[in-house]
mmCIF file of C-alpha atoms and ligand atoms in Angstrom:
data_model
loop_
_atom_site.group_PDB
_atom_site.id
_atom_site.type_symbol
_atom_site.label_atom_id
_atom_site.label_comp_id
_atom_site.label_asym_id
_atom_site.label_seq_id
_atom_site.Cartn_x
_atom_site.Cartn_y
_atom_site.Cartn_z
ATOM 1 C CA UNK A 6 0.000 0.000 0.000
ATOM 2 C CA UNK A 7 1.203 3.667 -1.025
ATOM 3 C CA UNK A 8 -0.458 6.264 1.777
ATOM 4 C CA UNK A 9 0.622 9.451 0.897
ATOM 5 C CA UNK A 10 -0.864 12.645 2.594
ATOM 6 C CA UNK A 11 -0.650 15.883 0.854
ATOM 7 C CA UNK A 12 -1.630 19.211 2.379
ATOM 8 C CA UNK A 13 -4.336 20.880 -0.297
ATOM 9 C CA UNK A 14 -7.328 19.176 -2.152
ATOM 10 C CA UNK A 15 -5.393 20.657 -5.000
ATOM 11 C CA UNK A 16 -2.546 18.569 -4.446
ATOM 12 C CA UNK A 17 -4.617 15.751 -4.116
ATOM 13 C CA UNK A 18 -6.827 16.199 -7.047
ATOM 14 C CA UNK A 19 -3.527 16.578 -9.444
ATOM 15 C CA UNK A 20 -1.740 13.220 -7.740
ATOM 16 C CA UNK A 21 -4.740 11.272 -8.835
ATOM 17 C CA UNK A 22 -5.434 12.858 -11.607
ATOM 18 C CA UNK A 23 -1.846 11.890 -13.121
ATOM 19 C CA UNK A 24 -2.606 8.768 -11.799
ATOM 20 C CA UNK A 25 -5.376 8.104 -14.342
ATOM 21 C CA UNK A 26 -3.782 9.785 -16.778
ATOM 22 C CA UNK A 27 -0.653 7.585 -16.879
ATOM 23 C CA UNK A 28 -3.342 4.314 -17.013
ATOM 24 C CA UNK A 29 -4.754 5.983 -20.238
ATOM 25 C CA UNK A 30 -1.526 6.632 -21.428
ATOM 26 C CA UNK A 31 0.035 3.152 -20.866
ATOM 27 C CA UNK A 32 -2.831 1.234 -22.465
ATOM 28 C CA UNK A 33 -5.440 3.590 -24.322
ATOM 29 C CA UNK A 34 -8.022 0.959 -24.587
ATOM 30 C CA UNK A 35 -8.101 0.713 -20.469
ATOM 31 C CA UNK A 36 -11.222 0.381 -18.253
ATOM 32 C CA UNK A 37 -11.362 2.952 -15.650
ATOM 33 C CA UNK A 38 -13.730 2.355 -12.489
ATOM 34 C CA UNK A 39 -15.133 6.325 -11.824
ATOM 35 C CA UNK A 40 -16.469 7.603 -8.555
ATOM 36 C CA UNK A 41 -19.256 10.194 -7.924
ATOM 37 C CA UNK A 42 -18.991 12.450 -4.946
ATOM 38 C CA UNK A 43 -17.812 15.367 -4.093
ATOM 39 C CA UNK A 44 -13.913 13.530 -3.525
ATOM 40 C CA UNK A 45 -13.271 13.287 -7.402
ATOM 41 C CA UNK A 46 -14.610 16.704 -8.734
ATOM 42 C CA UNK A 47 -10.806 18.480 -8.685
ATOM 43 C CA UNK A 48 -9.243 15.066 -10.574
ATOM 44 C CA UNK A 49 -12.144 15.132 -13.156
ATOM 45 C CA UNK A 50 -11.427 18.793 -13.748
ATOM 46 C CA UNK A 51 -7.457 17.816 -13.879
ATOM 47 C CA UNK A 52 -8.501 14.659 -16.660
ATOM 48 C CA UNK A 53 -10.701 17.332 -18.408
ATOM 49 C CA UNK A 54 -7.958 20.282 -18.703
ATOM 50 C CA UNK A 55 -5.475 17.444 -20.202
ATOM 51 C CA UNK A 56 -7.875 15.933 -22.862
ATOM 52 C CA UNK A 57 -8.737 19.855 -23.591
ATOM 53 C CA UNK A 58 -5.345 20.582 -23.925
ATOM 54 C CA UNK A 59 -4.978 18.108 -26.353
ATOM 55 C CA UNK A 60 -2.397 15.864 -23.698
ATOM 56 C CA UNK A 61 -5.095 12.912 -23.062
ATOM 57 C CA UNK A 62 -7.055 10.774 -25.378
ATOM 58 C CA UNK A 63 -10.218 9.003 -23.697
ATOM 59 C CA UNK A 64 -11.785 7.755 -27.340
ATOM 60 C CA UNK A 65 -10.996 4.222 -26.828
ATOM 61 C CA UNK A 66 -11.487 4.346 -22.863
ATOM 62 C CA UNK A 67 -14.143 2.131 -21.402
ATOM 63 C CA UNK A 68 -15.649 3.189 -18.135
ATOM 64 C CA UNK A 69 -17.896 1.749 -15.043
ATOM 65 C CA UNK A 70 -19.113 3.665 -12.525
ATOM 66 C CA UNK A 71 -19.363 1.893 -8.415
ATOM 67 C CA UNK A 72 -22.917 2.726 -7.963
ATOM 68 C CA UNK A 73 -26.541 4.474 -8.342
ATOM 69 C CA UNK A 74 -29.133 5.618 -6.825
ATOM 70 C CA UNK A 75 -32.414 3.270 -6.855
ATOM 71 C CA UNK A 76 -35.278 5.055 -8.636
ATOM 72 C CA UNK A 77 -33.426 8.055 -10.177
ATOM 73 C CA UNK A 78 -32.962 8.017 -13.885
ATOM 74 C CA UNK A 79 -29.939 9.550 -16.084
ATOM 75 C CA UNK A 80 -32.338 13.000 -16.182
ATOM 76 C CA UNK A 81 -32.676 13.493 -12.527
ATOM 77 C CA UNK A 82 -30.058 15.740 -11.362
ATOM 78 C CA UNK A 83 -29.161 13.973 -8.089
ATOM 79 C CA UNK A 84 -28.700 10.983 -10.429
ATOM 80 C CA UNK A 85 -24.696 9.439 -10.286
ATOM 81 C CA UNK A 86 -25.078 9.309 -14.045
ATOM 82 C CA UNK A 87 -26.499 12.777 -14.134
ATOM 83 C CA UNK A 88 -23.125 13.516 -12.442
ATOM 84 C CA UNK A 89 -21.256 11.731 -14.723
ATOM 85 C CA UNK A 90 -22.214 13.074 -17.507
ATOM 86 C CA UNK A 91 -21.749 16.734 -16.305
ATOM 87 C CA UNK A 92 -18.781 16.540 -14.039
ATOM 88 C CA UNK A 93 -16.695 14.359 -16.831
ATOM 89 C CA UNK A 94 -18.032 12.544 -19.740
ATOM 90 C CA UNK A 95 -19.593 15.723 -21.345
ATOM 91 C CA UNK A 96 -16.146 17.640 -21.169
ATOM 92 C CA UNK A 97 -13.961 14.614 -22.217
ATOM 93 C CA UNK A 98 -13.590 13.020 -25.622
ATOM 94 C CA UNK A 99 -14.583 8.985 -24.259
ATOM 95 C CA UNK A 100 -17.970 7.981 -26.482
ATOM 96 C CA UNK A 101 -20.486 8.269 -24.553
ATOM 97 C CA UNK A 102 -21.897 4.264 -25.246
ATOM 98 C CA UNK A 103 -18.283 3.123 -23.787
ATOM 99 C CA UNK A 104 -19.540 4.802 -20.370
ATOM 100 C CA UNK A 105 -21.411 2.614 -17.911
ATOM 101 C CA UNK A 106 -23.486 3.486 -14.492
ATOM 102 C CA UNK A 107 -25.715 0.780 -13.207
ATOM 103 C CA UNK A 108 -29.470 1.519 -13.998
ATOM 104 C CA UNK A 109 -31.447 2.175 -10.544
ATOM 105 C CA UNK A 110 -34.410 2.489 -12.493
ATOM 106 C CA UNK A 111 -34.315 -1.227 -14.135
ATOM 107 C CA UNK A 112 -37.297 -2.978 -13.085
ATOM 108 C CA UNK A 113 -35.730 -6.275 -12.728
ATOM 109 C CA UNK A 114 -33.260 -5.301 -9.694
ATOM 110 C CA UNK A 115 -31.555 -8.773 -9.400
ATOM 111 C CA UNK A 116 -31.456 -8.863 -12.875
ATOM 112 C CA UNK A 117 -29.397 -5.780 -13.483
ATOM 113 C CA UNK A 118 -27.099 -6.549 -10.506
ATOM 114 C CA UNK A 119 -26.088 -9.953 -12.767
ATOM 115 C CA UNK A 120 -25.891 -7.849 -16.271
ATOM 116 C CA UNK A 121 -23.241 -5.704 -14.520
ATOM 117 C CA UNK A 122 -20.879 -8.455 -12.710
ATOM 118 C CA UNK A 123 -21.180 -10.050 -16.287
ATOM 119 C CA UNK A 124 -20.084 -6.919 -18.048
ATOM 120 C CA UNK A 125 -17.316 -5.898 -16.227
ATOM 121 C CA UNK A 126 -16.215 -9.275 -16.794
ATOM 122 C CA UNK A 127 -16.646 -9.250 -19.963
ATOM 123 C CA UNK A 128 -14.871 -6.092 -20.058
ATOM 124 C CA UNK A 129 -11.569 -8.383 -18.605
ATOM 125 C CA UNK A 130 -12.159 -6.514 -14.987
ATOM 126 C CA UNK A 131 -10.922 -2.793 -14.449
ATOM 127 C CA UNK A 132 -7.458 -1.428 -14.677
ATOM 128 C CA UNK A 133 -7.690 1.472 -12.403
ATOM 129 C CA UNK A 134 -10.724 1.868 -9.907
ATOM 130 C CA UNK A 135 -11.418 5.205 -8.498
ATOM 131 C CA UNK A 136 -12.975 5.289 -5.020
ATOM 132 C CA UNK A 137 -13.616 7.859 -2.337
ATOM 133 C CA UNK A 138 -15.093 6.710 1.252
ATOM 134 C CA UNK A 139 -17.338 7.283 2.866
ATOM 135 C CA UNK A 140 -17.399 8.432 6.761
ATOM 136 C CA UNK A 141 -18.043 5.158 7.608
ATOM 137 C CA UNK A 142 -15.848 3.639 5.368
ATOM 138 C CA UNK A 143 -17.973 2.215 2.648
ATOM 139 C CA UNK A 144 -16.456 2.339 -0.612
ATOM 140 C CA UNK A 145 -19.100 2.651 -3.599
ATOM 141 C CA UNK A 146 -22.082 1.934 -1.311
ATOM 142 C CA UNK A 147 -20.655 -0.873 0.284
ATOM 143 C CA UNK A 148 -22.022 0.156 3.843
ATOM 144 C CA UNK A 149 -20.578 -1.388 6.860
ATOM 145 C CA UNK A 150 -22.049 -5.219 7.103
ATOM 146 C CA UNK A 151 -21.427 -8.823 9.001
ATOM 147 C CA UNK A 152 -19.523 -9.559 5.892
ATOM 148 C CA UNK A 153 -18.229 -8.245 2.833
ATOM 149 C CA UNK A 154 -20.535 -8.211 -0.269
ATOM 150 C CA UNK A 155 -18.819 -10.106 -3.316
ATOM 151 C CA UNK A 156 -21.153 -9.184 -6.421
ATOM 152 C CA UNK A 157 -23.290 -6.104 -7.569
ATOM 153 C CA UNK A 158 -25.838 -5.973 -5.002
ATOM 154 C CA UNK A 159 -28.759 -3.594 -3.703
ATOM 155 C CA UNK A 160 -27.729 -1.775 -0.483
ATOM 156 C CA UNK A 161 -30.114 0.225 1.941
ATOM 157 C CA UNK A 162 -28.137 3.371 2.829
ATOM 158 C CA UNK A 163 -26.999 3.701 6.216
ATOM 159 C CA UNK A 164 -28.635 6.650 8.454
ATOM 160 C CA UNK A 165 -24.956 8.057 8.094
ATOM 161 C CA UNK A 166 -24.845 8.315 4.794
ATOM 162 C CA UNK A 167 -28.013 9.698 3.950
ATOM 163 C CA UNK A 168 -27.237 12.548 6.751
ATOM 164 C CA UNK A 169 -23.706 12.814 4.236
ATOM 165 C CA UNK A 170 -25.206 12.853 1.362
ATOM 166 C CA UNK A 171 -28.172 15.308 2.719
ATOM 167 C CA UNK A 172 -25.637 17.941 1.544
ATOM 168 C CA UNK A 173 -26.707 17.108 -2.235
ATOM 169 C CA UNK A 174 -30.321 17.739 -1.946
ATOM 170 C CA UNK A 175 -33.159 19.736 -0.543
ATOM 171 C CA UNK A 176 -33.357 17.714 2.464
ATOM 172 C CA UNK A 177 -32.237 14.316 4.277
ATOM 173 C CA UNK A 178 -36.060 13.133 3.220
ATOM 174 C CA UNK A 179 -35.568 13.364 -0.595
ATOM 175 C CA UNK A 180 -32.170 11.477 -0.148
ATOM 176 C CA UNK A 181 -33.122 7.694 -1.883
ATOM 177 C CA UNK A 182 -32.716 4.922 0.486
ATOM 178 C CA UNK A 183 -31.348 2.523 -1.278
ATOM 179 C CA UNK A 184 -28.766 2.339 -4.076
ATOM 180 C CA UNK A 185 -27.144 -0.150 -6.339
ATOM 181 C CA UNK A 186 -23.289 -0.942 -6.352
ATOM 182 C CA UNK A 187 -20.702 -2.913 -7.392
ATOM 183 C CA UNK A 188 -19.500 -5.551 -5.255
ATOM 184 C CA UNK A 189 -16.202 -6.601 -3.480
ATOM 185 C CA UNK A 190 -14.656 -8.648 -5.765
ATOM 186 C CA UNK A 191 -15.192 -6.287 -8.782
ATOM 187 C CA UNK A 192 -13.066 -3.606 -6.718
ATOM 188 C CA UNK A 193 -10.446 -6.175 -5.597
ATOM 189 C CA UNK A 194 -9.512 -7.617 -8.544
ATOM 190 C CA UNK A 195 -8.957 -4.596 -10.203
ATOM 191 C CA UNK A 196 -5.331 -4.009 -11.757
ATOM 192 C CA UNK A 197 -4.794 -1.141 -9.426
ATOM 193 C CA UNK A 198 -6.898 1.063 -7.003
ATOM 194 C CA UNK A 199 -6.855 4.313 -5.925
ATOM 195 C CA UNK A 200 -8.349 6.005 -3.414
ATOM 196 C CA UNK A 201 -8.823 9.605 -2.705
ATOM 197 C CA UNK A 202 -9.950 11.316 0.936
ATOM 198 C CA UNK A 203 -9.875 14.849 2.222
ATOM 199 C CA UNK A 204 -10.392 16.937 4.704
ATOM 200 C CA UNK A 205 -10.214 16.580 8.855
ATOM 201 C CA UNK A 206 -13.768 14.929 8.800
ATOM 202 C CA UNK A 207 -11.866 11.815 6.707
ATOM 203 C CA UNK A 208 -8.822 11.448 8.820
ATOM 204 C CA UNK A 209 -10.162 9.544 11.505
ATOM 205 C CA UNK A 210 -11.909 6.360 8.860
ATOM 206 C CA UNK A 211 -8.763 6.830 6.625
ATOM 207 C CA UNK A 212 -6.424 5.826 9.848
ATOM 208 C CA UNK A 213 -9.152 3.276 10.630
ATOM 209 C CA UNK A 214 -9.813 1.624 6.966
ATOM 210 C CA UNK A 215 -5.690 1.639 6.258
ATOM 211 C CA UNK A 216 -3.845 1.510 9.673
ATOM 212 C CA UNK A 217 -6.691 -1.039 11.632
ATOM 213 C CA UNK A 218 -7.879 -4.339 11.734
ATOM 214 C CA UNK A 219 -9.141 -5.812 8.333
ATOM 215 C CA UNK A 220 -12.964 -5.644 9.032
ATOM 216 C CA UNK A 221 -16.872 -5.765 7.111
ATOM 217 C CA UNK A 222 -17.481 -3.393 9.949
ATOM 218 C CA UNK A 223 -14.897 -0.605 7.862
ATOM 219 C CA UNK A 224 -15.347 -1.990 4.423
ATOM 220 C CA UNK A 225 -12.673 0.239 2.515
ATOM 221 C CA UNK A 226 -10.334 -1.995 5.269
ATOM 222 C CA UNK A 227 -10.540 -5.093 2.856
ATOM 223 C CA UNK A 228 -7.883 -2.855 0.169
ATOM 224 C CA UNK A 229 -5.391 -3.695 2.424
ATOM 225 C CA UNK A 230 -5.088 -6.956 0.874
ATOM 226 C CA UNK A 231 -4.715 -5.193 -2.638
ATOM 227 C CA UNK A 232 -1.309 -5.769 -4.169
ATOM 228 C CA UNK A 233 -2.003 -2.531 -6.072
ATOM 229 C CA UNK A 234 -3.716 0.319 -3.674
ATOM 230 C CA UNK A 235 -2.621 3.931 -3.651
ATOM 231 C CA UNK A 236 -4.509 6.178 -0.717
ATOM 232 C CA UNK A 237 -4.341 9.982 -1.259
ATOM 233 C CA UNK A 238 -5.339 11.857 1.703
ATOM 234 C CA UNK A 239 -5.273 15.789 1.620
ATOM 235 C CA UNK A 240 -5.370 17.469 5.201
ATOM 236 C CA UNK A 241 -7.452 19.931 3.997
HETATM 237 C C1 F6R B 25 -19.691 7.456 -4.896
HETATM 238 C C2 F6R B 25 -19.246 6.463 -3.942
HETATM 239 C C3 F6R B 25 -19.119 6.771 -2.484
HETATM 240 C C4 F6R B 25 -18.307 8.042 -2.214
HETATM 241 C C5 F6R B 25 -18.221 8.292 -0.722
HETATM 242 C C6 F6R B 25 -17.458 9.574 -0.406
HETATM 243 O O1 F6R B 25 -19.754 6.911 -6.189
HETATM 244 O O2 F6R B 25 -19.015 5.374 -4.332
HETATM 245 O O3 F6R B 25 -18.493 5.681 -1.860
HETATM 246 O O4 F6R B 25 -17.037 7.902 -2.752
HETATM 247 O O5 F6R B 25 -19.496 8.396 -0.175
HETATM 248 O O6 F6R B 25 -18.195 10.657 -0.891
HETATM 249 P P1 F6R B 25 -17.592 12.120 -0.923
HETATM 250 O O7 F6R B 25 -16.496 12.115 -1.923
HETATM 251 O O8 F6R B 25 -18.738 12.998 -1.365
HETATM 252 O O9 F6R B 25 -17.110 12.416 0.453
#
């Protein structure tokens, strides 16, 4: 494991955005695992000033996003691929069909759980995953659990993360209360992770998920056992 801590979110955001921009360099064809959140908004902006600048090419990228909201569409505005689309994929030059969320509006919830396990395989598993945590260490919604989750699965949000996430809409009530993500062993087995975290409010899980016991009850502790994890933490 690589921890480093860096002192701004700038510093941060332009660590991990070289990062991914070194992956798309070394194999332009790669399959990047994205984030939502308000942890990857400065590395998006670095990604998009390098594919502006003319530095980056995304056109044969594939992407998968960790997670959803159930019952928001693309068109709602809290939606993760609302957030995609206008925090990244709008602003960089990856087509737009080689992007993938998981639906949290497809009616067959099991279903769509099994389409996405079966496409990131198919996709030969992801060469870079993004990830932020959450204050109770959940990574994509992974929330803290008897054991960890292997596959795609549907997740009720923890009263935590609701409260956290409050911050995104008119009030805790119109937060959704369940969400869709990707599993354990989708994260784990890909080629490298990378995980971003900032601020005071993050030090305490960060310490907990890197430096403590291996533990469901943190579940970002599991990428301890990654051969490839780099943890970015800013201080402010
Ligand atoms: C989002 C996601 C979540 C966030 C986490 C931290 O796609 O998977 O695990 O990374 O909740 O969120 P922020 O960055 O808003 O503190």
């Amino acid at each position: 494991m690589n921890l480093i801590t860096v002192k701004t979110y700038e510093e941060l955001s332009r660590k991990a955005g070289k990062l991914i921009a070194s992956q798309v360099l070394l194999k332009p064809n790669c399959v990047l695992g994205l984030a939502t959140g308000s942890s990857p908004i400065g590395t998006y902006k670095y990604l998009i000033e390098e594919c502006k600048n003319g530095d980056l090419d995304f056109s044969k990228v594939t992407t998968v996003n960790l997670d959803e909201y159930i019952g928001l569409d693309g068109t709602n505005d809290q939606s993760y691929r609302y957030f995609m689309n206008t925090n990244l994929f709008e602003h960089i030059n990856v087509p737009m069909e080689n992007t993938n969320v998981p639906n949290g509006c497809a009616e067959d919830m099991q279903k769509e759980c099994a389409r996405y396990d079966a496409l990131i395989e198919d996709l030969g598993g992801i060469d870079l995953q993004l990830l932020g945590i959450g204050l109770d260490g959940h990574i994509g919604f992974n929330e803290p659990c008897e054991f960890f989750v292997k596959g795609t699965n549907v997740v009720e949000l923890d009263p935590s993360t609701i409260e956290a996430n409050a911050r995104f809409f008119a009030s805790a009530d119109e937060v959704p209360k369940s969400a869709i993500t990707m599993g354990m062993q989708a994260i784990m087995q890909a080629k490298n992770v990378l995980l971003i975290a900032n601020g005071p409010a993050k030090r305490e899980i960060v310490e907990k998920a890197f430096k403590g016991p291996i533990t469901p009850l943190v579940p970002a502790s599991i990428l301890q056992l990654h051969p490839s994890l780099t943890v970015i933490y800013s201080e402010n």
